PDB file of C-alpha atoms in Angstrom:
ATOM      1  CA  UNK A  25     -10.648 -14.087   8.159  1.00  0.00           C
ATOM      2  CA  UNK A  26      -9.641 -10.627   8.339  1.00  0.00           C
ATOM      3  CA  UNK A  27      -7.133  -8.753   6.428  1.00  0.00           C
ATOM      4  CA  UNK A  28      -5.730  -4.845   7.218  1.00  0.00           C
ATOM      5  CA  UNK A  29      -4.075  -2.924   4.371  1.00  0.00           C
ATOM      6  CA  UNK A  30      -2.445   0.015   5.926  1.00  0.00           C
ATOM      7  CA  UNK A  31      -2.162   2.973   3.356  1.00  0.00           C
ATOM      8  CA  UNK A  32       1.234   4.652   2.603  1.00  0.00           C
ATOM      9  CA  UNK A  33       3.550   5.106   5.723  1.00  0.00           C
ATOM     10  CA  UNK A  34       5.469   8.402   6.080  1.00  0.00           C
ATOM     11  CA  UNK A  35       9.066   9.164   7.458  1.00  0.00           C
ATOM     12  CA  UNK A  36       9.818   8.394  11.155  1.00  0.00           C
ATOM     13  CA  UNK A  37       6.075   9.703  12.850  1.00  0.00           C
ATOM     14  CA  UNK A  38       4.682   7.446  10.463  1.00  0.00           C
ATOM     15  CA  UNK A  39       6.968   4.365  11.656  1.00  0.00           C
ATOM     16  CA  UNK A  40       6.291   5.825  14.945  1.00  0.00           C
ATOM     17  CA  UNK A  41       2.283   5.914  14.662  1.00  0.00           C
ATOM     18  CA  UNK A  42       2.551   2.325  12.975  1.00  0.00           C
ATOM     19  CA  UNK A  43       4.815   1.076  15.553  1.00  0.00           C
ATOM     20  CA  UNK A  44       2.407   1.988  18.582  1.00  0.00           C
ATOM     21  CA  UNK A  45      -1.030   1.458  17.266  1.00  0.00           C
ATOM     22  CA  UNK A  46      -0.747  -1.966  15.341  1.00  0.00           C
ATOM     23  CA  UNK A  47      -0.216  -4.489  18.242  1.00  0.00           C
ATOM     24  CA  UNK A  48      -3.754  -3.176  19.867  1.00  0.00           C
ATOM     25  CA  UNK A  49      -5.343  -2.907  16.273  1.00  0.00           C
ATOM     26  CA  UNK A  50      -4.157  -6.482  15.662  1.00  0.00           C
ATOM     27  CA  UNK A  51      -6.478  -8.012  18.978  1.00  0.00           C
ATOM     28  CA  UNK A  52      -8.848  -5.485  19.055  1.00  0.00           C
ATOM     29  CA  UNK A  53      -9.997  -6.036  15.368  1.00  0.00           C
ATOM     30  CA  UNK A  54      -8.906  -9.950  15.498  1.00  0.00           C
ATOM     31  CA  UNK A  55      -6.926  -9.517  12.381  1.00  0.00           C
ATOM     32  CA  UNK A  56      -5.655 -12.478  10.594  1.00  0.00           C
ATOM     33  CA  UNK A  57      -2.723 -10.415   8.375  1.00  0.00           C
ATOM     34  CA  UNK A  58      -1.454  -6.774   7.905  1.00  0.00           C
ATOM     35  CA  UNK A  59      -0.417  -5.824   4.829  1.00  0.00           C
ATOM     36  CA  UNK A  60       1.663  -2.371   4.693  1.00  0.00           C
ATOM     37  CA  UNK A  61       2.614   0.223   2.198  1.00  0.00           C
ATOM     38  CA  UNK A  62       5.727   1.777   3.033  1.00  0.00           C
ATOM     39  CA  UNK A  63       7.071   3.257  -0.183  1.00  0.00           C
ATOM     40  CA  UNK A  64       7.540   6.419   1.958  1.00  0.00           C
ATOM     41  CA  UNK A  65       8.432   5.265   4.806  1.00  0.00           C
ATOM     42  CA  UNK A  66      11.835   6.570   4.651  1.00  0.00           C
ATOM     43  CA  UNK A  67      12.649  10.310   5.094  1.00  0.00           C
ATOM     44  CA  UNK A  68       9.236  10.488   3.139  1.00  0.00           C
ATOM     45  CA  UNK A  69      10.761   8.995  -0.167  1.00  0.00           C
ATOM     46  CA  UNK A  70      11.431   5.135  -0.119  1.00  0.00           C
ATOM     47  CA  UNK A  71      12.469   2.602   1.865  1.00  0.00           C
ATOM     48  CA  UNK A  72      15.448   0.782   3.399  1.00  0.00           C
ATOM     49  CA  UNK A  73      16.185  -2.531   4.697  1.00  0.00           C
ATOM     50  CA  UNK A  74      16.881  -1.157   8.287  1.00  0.00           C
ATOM     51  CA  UNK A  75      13.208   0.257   8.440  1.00  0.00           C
ATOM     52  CA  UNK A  76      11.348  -2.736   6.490  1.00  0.00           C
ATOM     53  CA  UNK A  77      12.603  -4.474   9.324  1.00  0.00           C
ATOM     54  CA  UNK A  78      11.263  -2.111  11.521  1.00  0.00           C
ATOM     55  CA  UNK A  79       8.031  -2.272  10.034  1.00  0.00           C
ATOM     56  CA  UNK A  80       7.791  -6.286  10.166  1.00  0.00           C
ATOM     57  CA  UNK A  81       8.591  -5.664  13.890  1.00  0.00           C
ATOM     58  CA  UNK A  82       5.734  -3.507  14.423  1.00  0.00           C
ATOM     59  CA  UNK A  83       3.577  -6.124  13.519  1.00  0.00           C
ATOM     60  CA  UNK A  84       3.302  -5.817   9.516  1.00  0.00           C
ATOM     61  CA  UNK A  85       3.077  -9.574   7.543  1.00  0.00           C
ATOM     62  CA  UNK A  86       4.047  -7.958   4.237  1.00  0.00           C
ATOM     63  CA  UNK A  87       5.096  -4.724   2.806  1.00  0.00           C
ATOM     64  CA  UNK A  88       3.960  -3.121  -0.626  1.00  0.00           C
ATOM     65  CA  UNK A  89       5.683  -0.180  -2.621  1.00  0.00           C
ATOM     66  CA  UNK A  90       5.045   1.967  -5.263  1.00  0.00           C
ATOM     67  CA  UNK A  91       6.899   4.973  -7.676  1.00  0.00           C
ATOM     68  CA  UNK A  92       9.763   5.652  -5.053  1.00  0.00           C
ATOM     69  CA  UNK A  93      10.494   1.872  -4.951  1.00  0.00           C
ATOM     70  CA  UNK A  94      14.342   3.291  -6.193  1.00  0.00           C
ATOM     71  CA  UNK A  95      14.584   6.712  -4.403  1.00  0.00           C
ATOM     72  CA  UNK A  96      17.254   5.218  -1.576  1.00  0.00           C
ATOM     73  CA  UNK A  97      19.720   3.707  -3.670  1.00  0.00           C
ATOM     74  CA  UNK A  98      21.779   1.249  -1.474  1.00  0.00           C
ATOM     75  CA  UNK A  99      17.652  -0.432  -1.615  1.00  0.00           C
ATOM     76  CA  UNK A 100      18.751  -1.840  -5.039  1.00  0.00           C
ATOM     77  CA  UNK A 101      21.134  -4.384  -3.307  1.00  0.00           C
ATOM     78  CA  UNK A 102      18.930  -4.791  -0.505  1.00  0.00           C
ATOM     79  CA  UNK A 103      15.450  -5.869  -1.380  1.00  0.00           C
ATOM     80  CA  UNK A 104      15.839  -9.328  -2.696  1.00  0.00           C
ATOM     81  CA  UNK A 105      16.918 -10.364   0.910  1.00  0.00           C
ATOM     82  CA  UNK A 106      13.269  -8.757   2.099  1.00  0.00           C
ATOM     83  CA  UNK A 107      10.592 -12.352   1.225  1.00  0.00           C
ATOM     84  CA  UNK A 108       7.821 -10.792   2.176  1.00  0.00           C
ATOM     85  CA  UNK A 109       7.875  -7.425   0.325  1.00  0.00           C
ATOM     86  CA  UNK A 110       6.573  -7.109  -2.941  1.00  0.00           C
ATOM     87  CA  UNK A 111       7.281  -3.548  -5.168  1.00  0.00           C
ATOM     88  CA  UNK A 112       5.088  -2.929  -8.610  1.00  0.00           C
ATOM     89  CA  UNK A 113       4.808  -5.845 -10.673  1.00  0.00           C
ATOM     90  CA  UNK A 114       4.790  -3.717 -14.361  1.00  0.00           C
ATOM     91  CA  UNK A 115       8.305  -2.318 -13.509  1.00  0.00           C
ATOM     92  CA  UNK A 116      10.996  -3.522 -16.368  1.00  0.00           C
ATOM     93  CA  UNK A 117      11.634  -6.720 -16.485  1.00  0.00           C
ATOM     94  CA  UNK A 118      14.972  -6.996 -14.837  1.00  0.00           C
ATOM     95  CA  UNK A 119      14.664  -5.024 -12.112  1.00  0.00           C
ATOM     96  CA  UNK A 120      15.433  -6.752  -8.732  1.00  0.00           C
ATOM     97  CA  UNK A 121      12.496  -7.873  -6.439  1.00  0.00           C
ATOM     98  CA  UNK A 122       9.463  -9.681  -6.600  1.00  0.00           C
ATOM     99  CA  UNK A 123       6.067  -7.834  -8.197  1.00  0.00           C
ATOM    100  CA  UNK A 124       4.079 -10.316  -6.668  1.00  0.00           C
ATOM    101  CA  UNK A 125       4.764 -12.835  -3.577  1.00  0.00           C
ATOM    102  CA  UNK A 126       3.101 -15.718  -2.054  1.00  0.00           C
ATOM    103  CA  UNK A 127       2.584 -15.316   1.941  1.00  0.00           C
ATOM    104  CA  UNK A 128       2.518 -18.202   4.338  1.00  0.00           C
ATOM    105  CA  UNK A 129       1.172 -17.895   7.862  1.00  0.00           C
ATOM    106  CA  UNK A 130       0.340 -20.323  10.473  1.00  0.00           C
ATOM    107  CA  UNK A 131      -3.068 -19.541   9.694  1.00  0.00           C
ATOM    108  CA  UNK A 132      -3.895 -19.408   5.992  1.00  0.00           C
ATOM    109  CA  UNK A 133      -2.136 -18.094   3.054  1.00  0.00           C
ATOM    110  CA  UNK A 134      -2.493 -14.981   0.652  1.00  0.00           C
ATOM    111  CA  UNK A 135      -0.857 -13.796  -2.693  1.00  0.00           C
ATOM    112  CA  UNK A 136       0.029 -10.247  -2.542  1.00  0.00           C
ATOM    113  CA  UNK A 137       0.477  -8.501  -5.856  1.00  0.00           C
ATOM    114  CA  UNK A 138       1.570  -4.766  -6.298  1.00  0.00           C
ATOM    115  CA  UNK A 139       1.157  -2.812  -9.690  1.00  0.00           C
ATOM    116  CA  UNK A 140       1.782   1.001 -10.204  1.00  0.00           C
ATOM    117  CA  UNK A 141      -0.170   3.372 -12.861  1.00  0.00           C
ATOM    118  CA  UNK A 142       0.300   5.226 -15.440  1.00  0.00           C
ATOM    119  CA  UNK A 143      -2.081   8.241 -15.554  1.00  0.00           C
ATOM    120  CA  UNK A 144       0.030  10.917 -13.807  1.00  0.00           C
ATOM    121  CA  UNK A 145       2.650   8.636 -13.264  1.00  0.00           C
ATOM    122  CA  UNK A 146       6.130   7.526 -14.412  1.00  0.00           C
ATOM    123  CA  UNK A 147       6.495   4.855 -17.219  1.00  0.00           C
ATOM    124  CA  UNK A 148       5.842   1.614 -16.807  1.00  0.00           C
ATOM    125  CA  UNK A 149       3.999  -1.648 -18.546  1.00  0.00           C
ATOM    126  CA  UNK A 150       0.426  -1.647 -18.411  1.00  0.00           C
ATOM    127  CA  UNK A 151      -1.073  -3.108 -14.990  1.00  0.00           C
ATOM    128  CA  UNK A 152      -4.406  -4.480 -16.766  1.00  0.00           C
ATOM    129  CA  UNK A 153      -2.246  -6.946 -18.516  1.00  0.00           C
ATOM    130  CA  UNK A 154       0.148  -7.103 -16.261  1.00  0.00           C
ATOM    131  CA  UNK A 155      -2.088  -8.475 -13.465  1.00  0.00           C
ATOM    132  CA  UNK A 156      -3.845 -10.728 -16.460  1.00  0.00           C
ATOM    133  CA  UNK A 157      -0.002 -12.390 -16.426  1.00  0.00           C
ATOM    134  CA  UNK A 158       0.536 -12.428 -12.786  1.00  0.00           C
ATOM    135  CA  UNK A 159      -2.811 -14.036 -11.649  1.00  0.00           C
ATOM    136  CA  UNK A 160      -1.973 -17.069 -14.241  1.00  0.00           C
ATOM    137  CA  UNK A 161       0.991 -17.250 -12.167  1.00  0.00           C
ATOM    138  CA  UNK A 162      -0.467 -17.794  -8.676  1.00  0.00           C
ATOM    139  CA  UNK A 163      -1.914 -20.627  -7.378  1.00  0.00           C
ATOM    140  CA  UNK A 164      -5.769 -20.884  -8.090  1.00  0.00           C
ATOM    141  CA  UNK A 165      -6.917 -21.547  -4.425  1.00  0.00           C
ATOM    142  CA  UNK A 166      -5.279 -18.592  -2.610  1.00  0.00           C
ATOM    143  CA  UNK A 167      -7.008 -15.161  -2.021  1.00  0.00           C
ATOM    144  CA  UNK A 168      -5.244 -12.782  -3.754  1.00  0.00           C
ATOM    145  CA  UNK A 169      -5.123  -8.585  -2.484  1.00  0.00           C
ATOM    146  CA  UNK A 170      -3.708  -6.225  -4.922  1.00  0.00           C
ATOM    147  CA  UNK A 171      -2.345  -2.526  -3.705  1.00  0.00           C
ATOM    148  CA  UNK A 172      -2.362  -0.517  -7.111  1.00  0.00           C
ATOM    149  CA  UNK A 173      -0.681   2.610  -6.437  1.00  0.00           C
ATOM    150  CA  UNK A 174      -1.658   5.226  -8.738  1.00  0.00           C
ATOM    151  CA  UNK A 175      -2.921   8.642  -9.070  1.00  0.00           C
ATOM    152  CA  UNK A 176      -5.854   8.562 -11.279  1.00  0.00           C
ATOM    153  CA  UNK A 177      -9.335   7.236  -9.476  1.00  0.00           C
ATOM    154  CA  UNK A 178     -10.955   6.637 -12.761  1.00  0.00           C
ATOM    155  CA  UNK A 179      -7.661   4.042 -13.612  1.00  0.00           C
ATOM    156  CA  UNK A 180      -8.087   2.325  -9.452  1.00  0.00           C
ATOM    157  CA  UNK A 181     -11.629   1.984 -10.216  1.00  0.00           C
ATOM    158  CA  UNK A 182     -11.614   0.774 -13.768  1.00  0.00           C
ATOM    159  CA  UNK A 183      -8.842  -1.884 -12.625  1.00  0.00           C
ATOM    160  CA  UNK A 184     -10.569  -2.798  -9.911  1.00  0.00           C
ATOM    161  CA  UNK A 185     -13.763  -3.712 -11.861  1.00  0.00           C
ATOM    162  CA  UNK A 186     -11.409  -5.519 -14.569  1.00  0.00           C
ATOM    163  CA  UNK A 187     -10.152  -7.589 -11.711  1.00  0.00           C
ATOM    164  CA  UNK A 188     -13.442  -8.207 -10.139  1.00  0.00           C
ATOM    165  CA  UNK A 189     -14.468 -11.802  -9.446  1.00  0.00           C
ATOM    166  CA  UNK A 190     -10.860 -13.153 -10.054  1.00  0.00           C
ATOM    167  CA  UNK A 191      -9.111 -11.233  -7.212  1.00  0.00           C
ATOM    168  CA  UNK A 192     -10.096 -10.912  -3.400  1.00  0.00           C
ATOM    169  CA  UNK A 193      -9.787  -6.653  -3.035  1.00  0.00           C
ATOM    170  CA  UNK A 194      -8.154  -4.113  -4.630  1.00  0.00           C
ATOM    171  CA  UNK A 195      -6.824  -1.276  -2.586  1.00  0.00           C
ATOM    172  CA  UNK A 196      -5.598   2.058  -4.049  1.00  0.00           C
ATOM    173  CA  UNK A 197      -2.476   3.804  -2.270  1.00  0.00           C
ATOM    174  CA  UNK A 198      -0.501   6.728  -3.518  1.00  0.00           C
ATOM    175  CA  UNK A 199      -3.003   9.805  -2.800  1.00  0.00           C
ATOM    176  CA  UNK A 200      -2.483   9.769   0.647  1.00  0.00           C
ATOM    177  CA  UNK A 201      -6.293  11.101   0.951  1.00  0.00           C
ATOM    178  CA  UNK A 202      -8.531   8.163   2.054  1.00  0.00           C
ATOM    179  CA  UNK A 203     -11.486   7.620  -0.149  1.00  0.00           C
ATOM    180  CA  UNK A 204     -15.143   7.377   1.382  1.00  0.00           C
ATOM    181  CA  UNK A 205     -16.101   4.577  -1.234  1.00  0.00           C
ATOM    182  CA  UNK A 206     -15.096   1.203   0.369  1.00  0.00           C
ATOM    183  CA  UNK A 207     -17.566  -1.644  -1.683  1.00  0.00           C
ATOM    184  CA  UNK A 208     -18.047  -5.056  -2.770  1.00  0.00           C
ATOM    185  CA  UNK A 209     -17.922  -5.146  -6.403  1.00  0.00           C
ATOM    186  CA  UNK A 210     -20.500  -7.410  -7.893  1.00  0.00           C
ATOM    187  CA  UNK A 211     -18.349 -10.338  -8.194  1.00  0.00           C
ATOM    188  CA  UNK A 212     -17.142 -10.355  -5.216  1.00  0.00           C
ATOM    189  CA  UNK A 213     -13.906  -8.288  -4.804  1.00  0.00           C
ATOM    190  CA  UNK A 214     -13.579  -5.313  -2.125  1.00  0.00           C
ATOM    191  CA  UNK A 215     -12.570  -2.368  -3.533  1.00  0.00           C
ATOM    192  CA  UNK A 216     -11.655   1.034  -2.195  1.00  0.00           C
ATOM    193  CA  UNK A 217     -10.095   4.069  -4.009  1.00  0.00           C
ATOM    194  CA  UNK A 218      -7.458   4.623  -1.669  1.00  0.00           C
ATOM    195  CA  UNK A 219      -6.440   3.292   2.139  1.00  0.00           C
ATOM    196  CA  UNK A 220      -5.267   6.920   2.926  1.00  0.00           C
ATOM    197  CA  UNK A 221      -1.722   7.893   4.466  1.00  0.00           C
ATOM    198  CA  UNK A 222       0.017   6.763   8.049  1.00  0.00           C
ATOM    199  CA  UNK A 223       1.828  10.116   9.157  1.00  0.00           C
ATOM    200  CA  UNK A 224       1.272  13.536  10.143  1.00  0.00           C
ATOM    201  CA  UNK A 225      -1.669  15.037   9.084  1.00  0.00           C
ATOM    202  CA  UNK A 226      -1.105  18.850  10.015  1.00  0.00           C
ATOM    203  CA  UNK A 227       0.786  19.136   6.795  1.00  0.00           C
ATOM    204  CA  UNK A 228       0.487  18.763   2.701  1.00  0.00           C
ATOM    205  CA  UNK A 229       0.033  14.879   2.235  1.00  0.00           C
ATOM    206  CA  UNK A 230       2.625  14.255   5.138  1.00  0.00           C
ATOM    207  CA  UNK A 231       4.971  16.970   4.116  1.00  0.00           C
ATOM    208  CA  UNK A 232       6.069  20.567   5.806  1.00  0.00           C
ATOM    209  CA  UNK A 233       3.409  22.821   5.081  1.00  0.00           C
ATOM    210  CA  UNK A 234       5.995  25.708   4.527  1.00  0.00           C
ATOM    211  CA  UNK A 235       8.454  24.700   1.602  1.00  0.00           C
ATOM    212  CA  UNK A 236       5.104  23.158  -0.534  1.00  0.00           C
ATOM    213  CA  UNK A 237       3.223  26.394  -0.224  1.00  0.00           C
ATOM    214  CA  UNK A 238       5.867  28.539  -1.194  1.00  0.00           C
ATOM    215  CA  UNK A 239       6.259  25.786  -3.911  1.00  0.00           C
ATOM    216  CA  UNK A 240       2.735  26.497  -5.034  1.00  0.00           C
ATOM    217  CA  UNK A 241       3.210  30.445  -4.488  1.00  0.00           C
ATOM    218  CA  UNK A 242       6.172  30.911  -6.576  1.00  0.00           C
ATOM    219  CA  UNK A 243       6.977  27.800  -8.849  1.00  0.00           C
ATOM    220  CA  UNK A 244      10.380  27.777  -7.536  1.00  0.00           C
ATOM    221  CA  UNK A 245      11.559  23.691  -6.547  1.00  0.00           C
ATOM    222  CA  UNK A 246      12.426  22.878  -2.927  1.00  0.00           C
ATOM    223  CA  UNK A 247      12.993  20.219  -0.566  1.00  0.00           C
ATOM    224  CA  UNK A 248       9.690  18.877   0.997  1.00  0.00           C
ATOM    225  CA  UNK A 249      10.459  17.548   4.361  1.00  0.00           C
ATOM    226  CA  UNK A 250       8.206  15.158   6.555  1.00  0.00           C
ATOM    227  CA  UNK A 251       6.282  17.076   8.818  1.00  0.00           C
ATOM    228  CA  UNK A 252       5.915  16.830  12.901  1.00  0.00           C
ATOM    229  CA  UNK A 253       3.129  16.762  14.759  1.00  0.00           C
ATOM    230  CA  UNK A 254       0.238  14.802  15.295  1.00  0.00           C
ATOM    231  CA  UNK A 255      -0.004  11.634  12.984  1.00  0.00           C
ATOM    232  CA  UNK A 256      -2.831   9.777  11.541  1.00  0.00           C
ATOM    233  CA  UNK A 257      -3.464   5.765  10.926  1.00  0.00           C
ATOM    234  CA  UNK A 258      -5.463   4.867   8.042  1.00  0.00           C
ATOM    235  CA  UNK A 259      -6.923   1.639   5.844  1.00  0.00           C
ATOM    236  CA  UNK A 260      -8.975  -0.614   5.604  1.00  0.00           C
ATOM    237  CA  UNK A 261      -9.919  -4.026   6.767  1.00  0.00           C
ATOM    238  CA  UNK A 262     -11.342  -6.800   4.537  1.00  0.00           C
ATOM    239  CA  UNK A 263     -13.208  -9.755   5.825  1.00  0.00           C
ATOM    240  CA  UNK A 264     -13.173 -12.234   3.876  1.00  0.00           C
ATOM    241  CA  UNK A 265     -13.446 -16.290   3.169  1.00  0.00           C
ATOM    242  CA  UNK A 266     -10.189 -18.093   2.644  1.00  0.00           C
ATOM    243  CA  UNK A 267     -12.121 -21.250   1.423  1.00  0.00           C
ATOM    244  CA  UNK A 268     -14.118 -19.105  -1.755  1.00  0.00           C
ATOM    245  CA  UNK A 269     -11.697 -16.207  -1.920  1.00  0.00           C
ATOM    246  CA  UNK A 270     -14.367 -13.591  -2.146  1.00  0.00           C
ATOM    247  CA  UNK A 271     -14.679 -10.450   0.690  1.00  0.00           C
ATOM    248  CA  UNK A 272     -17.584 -10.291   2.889  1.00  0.00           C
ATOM    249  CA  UNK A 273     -17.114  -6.877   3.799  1.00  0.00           C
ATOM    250  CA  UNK A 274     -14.830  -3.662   3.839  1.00  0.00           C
ATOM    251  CA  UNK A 275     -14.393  -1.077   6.492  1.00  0.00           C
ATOM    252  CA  UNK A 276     -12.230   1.644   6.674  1.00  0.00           C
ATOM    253  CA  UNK A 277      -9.822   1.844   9.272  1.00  0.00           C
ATOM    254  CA  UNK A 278      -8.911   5.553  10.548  1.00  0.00           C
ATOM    255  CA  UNK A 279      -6.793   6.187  14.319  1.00  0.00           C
ATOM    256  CA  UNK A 280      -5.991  10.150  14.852  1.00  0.00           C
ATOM    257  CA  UNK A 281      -3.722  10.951  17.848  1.00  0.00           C
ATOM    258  CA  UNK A 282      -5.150  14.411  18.898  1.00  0.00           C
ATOM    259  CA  UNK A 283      -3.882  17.652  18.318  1.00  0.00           C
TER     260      UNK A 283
END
């Protein structure tokens, strides 16, 4: 069986990239499930319910999120309608939404479990012990992929060999920068540092070159638009078997429209 994670989507080209190449990535790489992070997915900040559904349409099973879960409000209200969308699991208890989510296809069935970290990152509980409490929750004969969005490699990789053996992969979003590291762990788990970003690339991590730079020249805040232009897909696709739970394998994905 084979699973794509596609790393963090990016305003409208990045909807529009997803939207176009997914079908043909879906038969041409016989994939069993598509897991998608969209926590930017909106005007480069967020998501809302109109373009989660936009994304399942495209061809997405399941949607993970990260730090700008929050940053379009009227999402608050919406995301407990969305069942197959999961946001970090070590937010404060209370908040609405699921951290972690069982998925059901015709096929097979997967747990999904998203955490967020805290190196260079907003507060929130620790993910080692949150995942320790999450994977007692799920059922002990499902595969289970975890998207840990955080900045940090040496916190992905660490939590990635804590989880090693007991989970299927663990895939790092957040950097928008895909990582040239994708492995099987020693016990089993595919790992890689981070899936990469779906969105213009001729920009600063999917943003308008212009405001960031003068950002960096002067100190002085501004509004960081999405960018135009040519967009790129990226992730990674992990084979693995349903019946153990452990990878086989771990390629990264990468589809650049040209300049």
């Amino acid at each position: 069986m084979k699973l794509l994670l596609i790393g963090d989507v990016v305003g409208n080209p990045g909807r529009r990239m997803l939207a176009r190449e997914l079908p043909r990535l879906r038969t041409e790489l016989g994939l069993g499930a598509v897991v998608v992070n969209a926590e930017n997915a909106t005007a480069g900040a967020g998501l809302n319910a109109a373009h989660a559904k936009e994304i399942f349409a495209a061809g997405a099973d399941a949607i993970t999120l990260g730090d700008h879960t929050w940053n379009q409000k009227e999402f608050v209200g919406q995301i407990d309608a969305l069942d197959r969308l999961v946001r970090p699991a070590n937010f404060a208890p209370g908040c609405p939404g699921k951290g972690w989510r069982l998925i059901t296809l015709p096929t097979f069935r997967f747990a999904l479990v998203n955490l967020l970290g805290r190196v260079f990152m907003q507060p929130a509980d620790c993910p080692f012990r949150t995942a320790d409490a999450v994977l007692r929750e799920i059922p002990k004969d499902v595969p289970v992929f975890v998207d840990f969005h955080a900045e940090a490699t040496s916190e992905k990789a660490t939590l990635a060999h804590y989880l090693d053996g007991r989970v299927t992969a663990v895939v790092g979003t957040h950097t928008h920068v895909q990582t040239s590291d994708a492995r099987l762990l020693p016990g089993g788990t595919a790992f890689i540092t981070d899936l990469g970003m779906t969105g213009p690339y001729l920009s600063s991590i999917g943003r308008n070159l212009v405001p960031v730079t003068k950002k960096f020249l002067t100190g002085v805040p501004a509004r960081f638009d999405v960018a135009e232009g040519p967009c790129v897909l990226e992730g990674a696709v992990v084979d693995f078997d349903p019946a153990t739970k452990q990878a086989r394998a771990i390629e990264p994905v990468r589809v650049r429209e040209a300049q």
